[in-house]
mmCIF file of C-alpha atoms and ligand atoms in Angstrom:
data_model
loop_
_atom_site.group_PDB
_atom_site.id
_atom_site.type_symbol
_atom_site.label_atom_id
_atom_site.label_comp_id
_atom_site.label_asym_id
_atom_site.label_seq_id
_atom_site.Cartn_x
_atom_site.Cartn_y
_atom_site.Cartn_z
ATOM 1 C CA UNK H 1 -53.262 -16.063 13.221
ATOM 2 C CA UNK H 2 -52.300 -19.590 12.201
ATOM 3 C CA UNK H 3 -50.730 -21.613 14.999
ATOM 4 C CA UNK H 4 -47.017 -21.564 14.348
ATOM 5 C CA UNK H 5 -44.337 -24.033 15.262
ATOM 6 C CA UNK H 6 -41.963 -22.601 17.793
ATOM 7 C CA UNK H 7 -38.562 -21.958 16.287
ATOM 8 C CA UNK H 8 -36.220 -19.970 18.506
ATOM 9 C CA UNK H 9 -33.324 -19.323 16.174
ATOM 10 C CA UNK H 10 -32.993 -19.255 12.400
ATOM 11 C CA UNK H 11 -29.794 -19.147 10.334
ATOM 12 C CA UNK H 12 -29.668 -17.386 6.971
ATOM 13 C CA UNK H 13 -26.941 -17.424 4.342
ATOM 14 C CA UNK H 14 -26.232 -16.600 0.710
ATOM 15 C CA UNK H 15 -24.211 -18.957 -1.431
ATOM 16 C CA UNK H 16 -23.030 -19.402 -5.024
ATOM 17 C CA UNK H 17 -22.933 -16.488 -7.471
ATOM 18 C CA UNK H 18 -24.310 -13.336 -5.855
ATOM 19 C CA UNK H 19 -27.394 -11.674 -7.323
ATOM 20 C CA UNK H 20 -28.893 -8.199 -6.938
ATOM 21 C CA UNK H 21 -31.766 -8.448 -4.469
ATOM 22 C CA UNK H 22 -30.109 -10.935 -2.118
ATOM 23 C CA UNK H 23 -29.847 -8.165 0.481
ATOM 24 C CA UNK H 24 -33.551 -7.439 0.181
ATOM 25 C CA UNK H 25 -34.215 -11.128 0.823
ATOM 26 C CA UNK H 26 -31.929 -11.179 3.878
ATOM 27 C CA UNK H 27 -33.739 -8.129 5.255
ATOM 28 C CA UNK H 28 -37.124 -9.798 4.740
ATOM 29 C CA UNK H 29 -35.965 -13.008 6.444
ATOM 30 C CA UNK H 30 -34.558 -11.153 9.457
ATOM 31 C CA UNK H 31 -37.521 -8.877 10.002
ATOM 32 C CA UNK H 32 -40.153 -11.573 9.495
ATOM 33 C CA UNK H 33 -38.390 -13.973 11.854
ATOM 34 C CA UNK H 34 -37.991 -11.297 14.513
ATOM 35 C CA UNK H 35 -41.672 -10.440 14.214
ATOM 36 C CA UNK H 36 -42.516 -14.106 14.787
ATOM 37 C CA UNK H 37 -40.341 -14.148 17.892
ATOM 38 C CA UNK H 38 -37.204 -15.854 16.600
ATOM 39 C CA UNK H 39 -33.606 -14.687 16.650
ATOM 40 C CA UNK H 40 -31.628 -14.678 13.419
ATOM 41 C CA UNK H 41 -28.010 -15.544 12.792
ATOM 42 C CA UNK H 42 -26.328 -14.629 9.524
ATOM 43 C CA UNK H 43 -23.760 -17.126 8.275
ATOM 44 C CA UNK H 44 -20.938 -15.486 6.336
ATOM 45 C CA UNK H 45 -19.604 -16.813 3.000
ATOM 46 C CA UNK H 46 -22.285 -19.471 2.676
ATOM 47 C CA UNK H 47 -21.352 -23.045 3.560
ATOM 48 C CA UNK H 48 -17.723 -22.049 4.165
ATOM 49 C CA UNK H 49 -18.820 -19.816 7.023
ATOM 50 C CA UNK H 50 -20.861 -22.672 8.446
ATOM 51 C CA UNK H 51 -17.781 -24.893 8.421
ATOM 52 C CA UNK H 52 -15.416 -22.212 9.775
ATOM 53 C CA UNK H 53 -17.828 -20.888 12.393
ATOM 54 C CA UNK H 54 -18.445 -17.457 10.911
ATOM 55 C CA UNK H 55 -21.802 -16.531 12.441
ATOM 56 C CA UNK H 56 -23.164 -13.105 13.383
ATOM 57 C CA UNK H 57 -26.375 -12.210 15.076
ATOM 58 C CA UNK H 58 -28.626 -10.073 12.887
ATOM 59 C CA UNK H 59 -30.957 -7.638 14.585
ATOM 60 C CA UNK H 60 -33.465 -5.540 12.732
ATOM 61 C CA UNK H 61 -31.104 -2.546 12.565
ATOM 62 C CA UNK H 62 -28.347 -4.676 11.004
ATOM 63 C CA UNK H 63 -30.452 -5.006 7.880
ATOM 64 C CA UNK H 64 -31.540 -1.413 7.591
ATOM 65 C CA UNK H 65 -30.550 0.478 4.441
ATOM 66 C CA UNK H 66 -29.545 -2.669 2.512
ATOM 67 C CA UNK H 67 -32.748 -3.221 0.527
ATOM 68 C CA UNK H 68 -31.460 -1.162 -2.399
ATOM 69 C CA UNK H 69 -27.892 -2.482 -2.413
ATOM 70 C CA UNK H 70 -26.491 -5.058 -4.824
ATOM 71 C CA UNK H 71 -24.220 -7.906 -3.689
ATOM 72 C CA UNK H 72 -24.800 -9.591 -0.348
ATOM 73 C CA UNK H 73 -23.887 -8.280 3.105
ATOM 74 C CA UNK H 74 -23.402 -11.906 4.153
ATOM 75 C CA UNK H 75 -20.820 -12.470 1.380
ATOM 76 C CA UNK H 76 -20.953 -15.540 -0.808
ATOM 77 C CA UNK H 77 -18.783 -18.468 -1.835
ATOM 78 C CA UNK H 78 -18.849 -21.801 -3.599
ATOM 79 C CA UNK H 79 -17.690 -24.267 -0.968
ATOM 80 C CA UNK H 80 -15.695 -27.297 -2.016
ATOM 81 C CA UNK H 81 -15.434 -28.568 1.548
ATOM 82 C CA UNK H 82 -19.195 -28.731 2.001
ATOM 83 C CA UNK H 83 -19.271 -31.334 -0.753
ATOM 84 C CA UNK H 84 -17.515 -33.717 1.646
ATOM 85 C CA UNK H 85 -19.259 -35.432 4.558
ATOM 86 C CA UNK H 86 -16.490 -34.187 6.902
ATOM 87 C CA UNK H 87 -17.257 -30.613 5.870
ATOM 88 C CA UNK H 88 -20.973 -31.051 6.396
ATOM 89 C CA UNK H 89 -20.368 -32.621 9.829
ATOM 90 C CA UNK H 90 -18.306 -29.611 10.911
ATOM 91 C CA UNK H 91 -21.016 -27.320 9.580
ATOM 92 C CA UNK H 92 -23.693 -29.149 11.557
ATOM 93 C CA UNK H 93 -21.639 -29.010 14.765
ATOM 94 C CA UNK H 94 -21.470 -25.233 14.410
ATOM 95 C CA UNK H 95 -25.176 -24.980 13.655
ATOM 96 C CA UNK H 96 -25.877 -26.897 16.867
ATOM 97 C CA UNK H 97 -23.345 -24.888 18.842
ATOM 98 C CA UNK H 98 -25.224 -21.701 17.942
ATOM 99 C CA UNK H 99 -28.614 -23.220 18.747
ATOM 100 C CA UNK H 100 -29.862 -22.779 15.171
ATOM 101 C CA UNK H 101 -32.972 -24.849 14.554
ATOM 102 C CA UNK H 102 -33.785 -24.012 10.926
ATOM 103 C CA UNK H 103 -32.093 -22.475 7.901
ATOM 104 C CA UNK H 104 -32.956 -20.209 4.997
ATOM 105 C CA UNK H 105 -30.610 -20.779 2.047
ATOM 106 C CA UNK H 106 -30.499 -18.048 -0.583
ATOM 107 C CA UNK H 107 -28.848 -19.155 -3.822
ATOM 108 C CA UNK H 108 -29.121 -21.310 -6.896
ATOM 109 C CA UNK H 109 -28.560 -24.800 -8.097
ATOM 110 C CA UNK H 110 -25.377 -25.587 -6.159
ATOM 111 C CA UNK H 111 -26.740 -24.038 -2.973
ATOM 112 C CA UNK H 112 -29.870 -26.171 -3.058
ATOM 113 C CA UNK H 113 -27.974 -29.335 -3.929
ATOM 114 C CA UNK H 114 -25.966 -28.844 -0.725
ATOM 115 C CA UNK H 115 -29.045 -27.816 1.271
ATOM 116 C CA UNK H 116 -30.990 -30.870 0.274
ATOM 117 C CA UNK H 117 -28.184 -33.226 1.297
ATOM 118 C CA UNK H 118 -27.574 -31.388 4.552
ATOM 119 C CA UNK H 119 -31.230 -31.337 5.507
ATOM 120 C CA UNK H 120 -31.586 -35.063 4.892
ATOM 121 C CA UNK H 121 -28.363 -36.069 6.645
ATOM 122 C CA UNK H 122 -28.858 -33.975 9.763
ATOM 123 C CA UNK H 123 -32.603 -33.557 9.859
ATOM 124 C CA UNK H 124 -32.544 -29.778 9.901
ATOM 125 C CA UNK H 125 -35.419 -27.867 8.273
ATOM 126 C CA UNK H 126 -34.274 -25.779 5.316
ATOM 127 C CA UNK H 127 -36.203 -23.498 3.005
ATOM 128 C CA UNK H 128 -34.521 -22.360 -0.204
ATOM 129 C CA UNK H 129 -34.922 -18.893 -1.684
ATOM 130 C CA UNK H 130 -34.025 -18.762 -5.399
ATOM 131 C CA UNK H 131 -31.293 -16.174 -5.844
ATOM 132 C CA UNK H 132 -29.383 -16.345 -9.115
ATOM 133 C CA UNK H 133 -29.232 -14.114 -12.156
ATOM 134 C CA UNK H 134 -29.502 -17.208 -14.385
ATOM 135 C CA UNK H 135 -33.188 -17.964 -13.679
ATOM 136 C CA UNK H 136 -32.440 -21.638 -14.163
ATOM 137 C CA UNK H 137 -34.434 -23.098 -11.268
ATOM 138 C CA UNK H 138 -37.620 -25.032 -11.696
ATOM 139 C CA UNK H 139 -40.557 -23.843 -9.578
ATOM 140 C CA UNK H 140 -40.321 -20.078 -9.784
ATOM 141 C CA UNK H 141 -41.184 -17.911 -12.757
ATOM 142 C CA UNK H 142 -38.303 -15.666 -11.823
ATOM 143 C CA UNK H 143 -35.287 -15.807 -9.533
ATOM 144 C CA UNK H 144 -33.852 -12.927 -7.518
ATOM 145 C CA UNK H 145 -31.390 -10.926 -9.607
ATOM 146 C CA UNK H 146 -32.593 -12.080 -13.005
ATOM 147 C CA UNK H 147 -34.563 -8.942 -13.801
ATOM 148 C CA UNK H 148 -31.749 -6.635 -12.689
ATOM 149 C CA UNK H 149 -29.139 -8.538 -14.689
ATOM 150 C CA UNK H 150 -31.302 -8.377 -17.807
ATOM 151 C CA UNK H 151 -31.782 -4.642 -17.392
ATOM 152 C CA UNK H 152 -28.014 -4.236 -17.115
ATOM 153 C CA UNK H 153 -27.545 -6.183 -20.341
ATOM 154 C CA UNK H 154 -30.203 -4.177 -22.169
ATOM 155 C CA UNK H 155 -28.617 -0.902 -21.141
ATOM 156 C CA UNK H 156 -25.200 -2.071 -22.329
ATOM 157 C CA UNK H 157 -26.485 -3.437 -25.639
ATOM 158 C CA UNK H 158 -28.406 -0.228 -26.375
ATOM 159 C CA UNK H 159 -25.091 1.591 -26.058
ATOM 160 C CA UNK H 160 -23.336 -0.919 -28.273
ATOM 161 C CA UNK H 161 -26.043 -0.491 -30.905
ATOM 162 C CA UNK H 162 -25.169 3.199 -31.188
ATOM 163 C CA UNK H 163 -21.544 2.541 -31.948
ATOM 164 C CA UNK H 164 -22.323 -0.557 -34.065
ATOM 165 C CA UNK H 165 -24.528 1.598 -36.252
ATOM 166 C CA UNK H 166 -21.978 4.403 -36.594
ATOM 167 C CA UNK H 167 -19.253 2.010 -37.723
ATOM 168 C CA UNK H 168 -21.313 -0.577 -39.609
ATOM 169 C CA UNK H 169 -20.150 -3.260 -37.241
ATOM 170 C CA UNK H 170 -21.431 -6.631 -36.187
ATOM 171 C CA UNK H 171 -21.146 -7.028 -32.402
ATOM 172 C CA UNK H 172 -21.052 -10.383 -30.647
ATOM 173 C CA UNK H 173 -22.157 -9.735 -27.074
ATOM 174 C CA UNK H 174 -21.577 -12.471 -24.526
ATOM 175 C CA UNK H 175 -23.939 -12.621 -21.581
ATOM 176 C CA UNK H 176 -23.934 -14.905 -18.533
ATOM 177 C CA UNK H 177 -25.672 -18.253 -18.497
ATOM 178 C CA UNK H 178 -23.423 -21.253 -18.165
ATOM 179 C CA UNK H 179 -26.208 -23.758 -18.703
ATOM 180 C CA UNK H 180 -29.233 -21.600 -19.425
ATOM 181 C CA UNK H 181 -30.170 -19.142 -22.132
ATOM 182 C CA UNK H 182 -32.842 -17.137 -20.321
ATOM 183 C CA UNK H 183 -30.810 -13.933 -20.064
ATOM 184 C CA UNK H 184 -29.689 -14.197 -23.689
ATOM 185 C CA UNK H 185 -33.150 -14.956 -25.054
ATOM 186 C CA UNK H 186 -35.004 -12.187 -23.280
ATOM 187 C CA UNK H 187 -32.361 -9.506 -23.682
ATOM 188 C CA UNK H 188 -32.107 -10.504 -27.327
ATOM 189 C CA UNK H 189 -35.815 -9.821 -27.757
ATOM 190 C CA UNK H 190 -35.628 -6.599 -25.761
ATOM 191 C CA UNK H 191 -32.753 -5.222 -27.850
ATOM 192 C CA UNK H 192 -33.927 -6.502 -31.240
ATOM 193 C CA UNK H 193 -30.795 -8.613 -31.665
ATOM 194 C CA UNK H 194 -30.194 -10.131 -35.093
ATOM 195 C CA UNK H 195 -29.114 -13.412 -33.542
ATOM 196 C CA UNK H 196 -29.533 -15.152 -30.190
ATOM 197 C CA UNK H 197 -27.344 -18.120 -29.348
ATOM 198 C CA UNK H 198 -28.321 -20.206 -26.326
ATOM 199 C CA UNK H 199 -27.083 -23.499 -24.867
ATOM 200 C CA UNK H 200 -30.492 -25.182 -25.211
ATOM 201 C CA UNK H 201 -30.564 -24.906 -29.020
ATOM 202 C CA UNK H 202 -27.720 -25.478 -31.431
ATOM 203 C CA UNK H 203 -27.038 -22.672 -33.890
ATOM 204 C CA UNK H 204 -24.304 -23.479 -36.376
ATOM 205 C CA UNK H 205 -22.073 -20.907 -37.980
ATOM 206 C CA UNK H 206 -23.917 -21.667 -41.228
ATOM 207 C CA UNK H 207 -27.310 -20.851 -39.690
ATOM 208 C CA UNK H 208 -25.863 -17.558 -38.575
ATOM 209 C CA UNK H 209 -24.279 -16.921 -41.949
ATOM 210 C CA UNK H 210 -27.655 -17.285 -43.677
ATOM 211 C CA UNK H 211 -29.257 -14.754 -41.323
ATOM 212 C CA UNK H 212 -26.403 -12.310 -41.769
ATOM 213 C CA UNK H 213 -26.397 -12.612 -45.568
ATOM 214 C CA UNK H 214 -30.149 -11.998 -45.694
ATOM 215 C CA UNK H 215 -29.719 -8.983 -43.446
ATOM 216 C CA UNK H 216 -26.971 -7.573 -45.646
ATOM 217 C CA UNK H 217 -29.184 -7.944 -48.730
ATOM 218 C CA UNK H 218 -31.873 -5.979 -46.929
ATOM 219 C CA UNK H 219 -29.396 -3.222 -46.264
ATOM 220 C CA UNK H 220 -28.673 -3.926 -42.610
ATOM 221 C CA UNK H 221 -25.131 -2.805 -42.127
ATOM 222 C CA UNK H 222 -24.767 -3.366 -38.409
ATOM 223 C CA UNK H 223 -26.051 -5.932 -35.975
ATOM 224 C CA UNK H 224 -26.047 -7.507 -32.565
ATOM 225 C CA UNK H 225 -25.628 -11.215 -31.868
ATOM 226 C CA UNK H 226 -26.283 -12.132 -28.237
ATOM 227 C CA UNK H 227 -24.351 -15.218 -27.170
ATOM 228 C CA UNK H 228 -24.963 -17.001 -23.867
ATOM 229 C CA UNK H 229 -21.623 -17.960 -22.333
ATOM 230 C CA UNK H 230 -22.637 -21.626 -22.275
ATOM 231 C CA UNK H 231 -23.669 -21.750 -25.925
ATOM 232 C CA UNK H 232 -22.392 -24.761 -27.820
ATOM 233 C CA UNK H 233 -20.463 -22.483 -30.193
ATOM 234 C CA UNK H 234 -17.970 -21.859 -27.386
ATOM 235 C CA UNK H 235 -18.929 -18.264 -26.653
ATOM 236 C CA UNK H 236 -18.836 -14.888 -28.363
ATOM 237 C CA UNK H 237 -15.133 -14.826 -29.283
ATOM 238 C CA UNK H 238 -15.323 -18.277 -30.798
ATOM 239 C CA UNK H 239 -18.445 -17.541 -32.834
ATOM 240 C CA UNK H 240 -17.025 -14.239 -34.084
ATOM 241 C CA UNK H 241 -13.887 -16.089 -35.157
ATOM 242 C CA UNK H 242 -15.887 -18.762 -36.980
ATOM 243 C CA UNK H 243 -17.954 -16.158 -38.812
ATOM 244 C CA UNK H 244 -14.802 -14.313 -39.895
ATOM 245 C CA UNK H 245 -13.347 -17.590 -41.100
ATOM 246 C CA UNK H 246 -16.149 -18.175 -43.579
ATOM 247 C CA UNK H 247 -16.660 -14.541 -44.541
ATOM 248 C CA UNK H 248 -14.057 -11.930 -43.804
ATOM 249 C CA UNK H 249 -16.184 -9.046 -45.020
ATOM 250 C CA UNK H 250 -17.801 -8.510 -41.620
ATOM 251 C CA UNK H 251 -16.400 -5.818 -39.424
ATOM 252 C CA UNK H 252 -16.837 -7.671 -36.150
ATOM 253 C CA UNK H 253 -16.270 -6.762 -32.498
ATOM 254 C CA UNK H 254 -16.774 -8.792 -29.338
ATOM 255 C CA UNK H 255 -17.974 -7.536 -25.955
ATOM 256 C CA UNK H 256 -18.104 -9.850 -22.953
ATOM 257 C CA UNK H 257 -20.336 -8.291 -20.321
ATOM 258 C CA UNK H 258 -19.180 -10.687 -17.593
ATOM 259 C CA UNK H 259 -19.610 -9.906 -13.914
ATOM 260 C CA UNK H 260 -20.974 -6.428 -14.578
ATOM 261 C CA UNK H 261 -24.250 -8.333 -14.890
ATOM 262 C CA UNK H 262 -24.065 -9.515 -11.298
ATOM 263 C CA UNK H 263 -23.734 -6.099 -9.663
ATOM 264 C CA UNK H 264 -25.793 -2.982 -9.191
ATOM 265 C CA UNK H 265 -28.908 -1.916 -7.355
ATOM 266 C CA UNK H 266 -31.793 -4.358 -7.710
ATOM 267 C CA UNK H 267 -34.712 -3.292 -9.875
ATOM 268 C CA UNK H 268 -38.149 -2.716 -8.390
ATOM 269 C CA UNK H 269 -39.212 -6.178 -9.586
ATOM 270 C CA UNK H 270 -36.266 -7.839 -7.838
ATOM 271 C CA UNK H 271 -36.793 -5.897 -4.614
ATOM 272 C CA UNK H 272 -40.416 -6.988 -4.449
ATOM 273 C CA UNK H 273 -39.652 -10.567 -5.442
ATOM 274 C CA UNK H 274 -36.876 -10.824 -2.832
ATOM 275 C CA UNK H 275 -39.058 -9.281 -0.118
ATOM 276 C CA UNK H 276 -41.890 -11.715 -0.853
ATOM 277 C CA UNK H 277 -39.665 -14.785 -1.037
ATOM 278 C CA UNK H 278 -37.786 -13.899 2.168
ATOM 279 C CA UNK H 279 -41.051 -13.328 3.994
ATOM 280 C CA UNK H 280 -42.683 -16.541 2.775
ATOM 281 C CA UNK H 281 -39.554 -18.592 3.430
ATOM 282 C CA UNK H 282 -39.767 -17.733 7.130
ATOM 283 C CA UNK H 283 -43.532 -18.264 7.176
ATOM 284 C CA UNK H 284 -42.961 -21.685 5.673
ATOM 285 C CA UNK H 285 -40.541 -22.640 8.439
ATOM 286 C CA UNK H 286 -42.973 -21.510 11.110
ATOM 287 C CA UNK H 287 -45.715 -23.516 9.436
ATOM 288 C CA UNK H 288 -43.538 -26.605 9.718
ATOM 289 C CA UNK H 289 -42.575 -26.825 6.024
ATOM 290 C CA UNK H 290 -39.208 -28.277 5.230
ATOM 291 C CA UNK H 291 -36.825 -29.049 2.387
ATOM 292 C CA UNK H 292 -38.691 -26.850 -0.071
ATOM 293 C CA UNK H 293 -37.899 -23.926 -2.314
ATOM 294 C CA UNK H 294 -40.269 -20.996 -2.191
ATOM 295 C CA UNK H 295 -41.074 -19.460 -5.555
ATOM 296 C CA UNK H 296 -43.589 -17.391 -7.448
ATOM 297 C CA UNK H 297 -45.730 -19.079 -10.078
ATOM 298 C CA UNK H 298 -48.336 -17.072 -11.982
ATOM 299 C CA UNK H 299 -48.088 -14.338 -9.382
ATOM 300 C CA UNK H 300 -48.778 -16.685 -6.487
ATOM 301 C CA UNK H 301 -46.491 -18.102 -3.847
ATOM 302 C CA UNK H 302 -45.613 -21.723 -4.553
ATOM 303 C CA UNK H 303 -43.433 -24.338 -2.881
ATOM 304 C CA UNK H 304 -41.526 -27.055 -4.678
ATOM 305 C CA UNK H 305 -39.313 -29.749 -3.157
ATOM 306 C CA UNK H 306 -35.664 -28.632 -3.325
ATOM 307 C CA UNK H 307 -34.992 -31.790 -5.254
ATOM 308 C CA UNK H 308 -37.363 -30.755 -8.047
ATOM 309 C CA UNK H 309 -36.044 -27.197 -8.163
ATOM 310 C CA UNK H 310 -32.604 -28.470 -9.070
ATOM 311 C CA UNK H 311 -33.455 -31.570 -11.086
ATOM 312 C CA UNK H 312 -35.968 -30.246 -13.574
ATOM 313 C CA UNK H 313 -34.500 -27.259 -15.284
ATOM 314 C CA UNK H 314 -36.857 -24.464 -16.227
ATOM 315 C CA UNK H 315 -37.652 -24.775 -19.878
ATOM 316 C CA UNK H 316 -36.900 -22.238 -22.545
ATOM 317 C CA UNK H 317 -39.958 -21.166 -24.503
ATOM 318 C CA UNK H 318 -38.901 -22.112 -28.027
ATOM 319 C CA UNK H 319 -41.601 -19.943 -29.510
ATOM 320 C CA UNK H 320 -39.784 -16.909 -28.172
ATOM 321 C CA UNK H 321 -36.823 -17.641 -30.435
ATOM 322 C CA UNK H 322 -39.188 -17.767 -33.402
ATOM 323 C CA UNK H 323 -40.675 -14.467 -32.278
ATOM 324 C CA UNK H 324 -37.209 -12.928 -31.935
ATOM 325 C CA UNK H 325 -36.296 -14.062 -35.444
ATOM 326 C CA UNK H 326 -39.455 -12.639 -37.003
ATOM 327 C CA UNK H 327 -39.224 -9.321 -35.198
ATOM 328 C CA UNK H 328 -35.593 -8.746 -36.118
ATOM 329 C CA UNK H 329 -35.916 -9.245 -39.899
HETATM 330 O O1 F6P Y 1 -24.504 -18.878 -11.493
HETATM 331 C C1 F6P Y 1 -24.491 -17.552 -11.852
HETATM 332 C C2 F6P Y 1 -23.334 -17.211 -12.718
HETATM 333 O O2 F6P Y 1 -23.352 -15.829 -12.833
HETATM 334 C C3 F6P Y 1 -23.284 -17.887 -14.096
HETATM 335 O O3 F6P Y 1 -24.101 -17.290 -15.055
HETATM 336 C C4 F6P Y 1 -21.827 -17.776 -14.430
HETATM 337 O O4 F6P Y 1 -21.463 -18.762 -15.342
HETATM 338 C C5 F6P Y 1 -21.170 -17.981 -13.117
HETATM 339 O O5 F6P Y 1 -22.096 -17.567 -12.134
HETATM 340 C C6 F6P Y 1 -19.857 -17.270 -12.923
HETATM 341 O O6 F6P Y 1 -19.318 -17.650 -11.713
HETATM 342 P P1 F6P Y 1 -18.078 -16.987 -10.998
HETATM 343 O O7 F6P Y 1 -18.550 -15.766 -10.290
HETATM 344 O O8 F6P Y 1 -17.606 -18.018 -10.047
HETATM 345 O O9 F6P Y 1 -17.084 -16.644 -12.054
#
């Protein structure tokens, strides 16, 4: 076995929007750390719990039977106080008080922004585990929760297609993705949507009108337009309104899937991803790695500096939009 740095106590927390599979990652962190001889403390409600001294010891049995559960047993929050130096100082005092020598941060963009600052200011090793349904982090082909959220969307849209078809309706379905269109793009392909609107690419109401007119000519009487919440059009309600404004003949309906996408049991893919990332995050700490995010790239474990994970957004594959357009004619 590789010679490992001695770490006696590790802290783990989830922060930002929760994502299915976070529990599987917590379980992997706890059990790997225990196997390597360290104790694990769970920090409740992310950075807020660090500031307000909400720590619990996690033994192996505390993480049993959580692998298949959505949400996070450690709870999650977006901490405003941690953005201040006073907040981070309080958090560090509590970390020291509990004898925690290294941290595993499970979350997304905001979580890693805080982690990177904290690690630099107080010289505490931190490894980030990408947990967000948005998949908007650079350095991992997929983030924990992304696959589950997409499956939830696909199931919902399949149902909407039934009723859209029966009533000859055009449905605008809003999916999550404040800054990223990954969920919208892939679920659009998987459901054969007639239109996919994402923040990365501008689609005007006129572009959409042309597609819809062509579809009508071909005899398509119903349709699905997937709209990422962060799309420049302003979202599904706004786009539906604009379409109605220029052509009132469409029988439109809007469905906002919202937080439904964040819940539910993680898929097999998310359980495996979370287990791997939790395991390798702890390994990384024991191997003396620091200030990195652990990810999967081309099926292999990869580490990227936290700074890069948050700075360089993952890029949308533009060719996939072309593919979606061709396949939904
Ligand atoms: O970051 C994940 C995410 O689900 C985004 O897609 C969405 O915009 C946001 O969280 C919603 O956040 P909240 O739960 O605070 O409403």
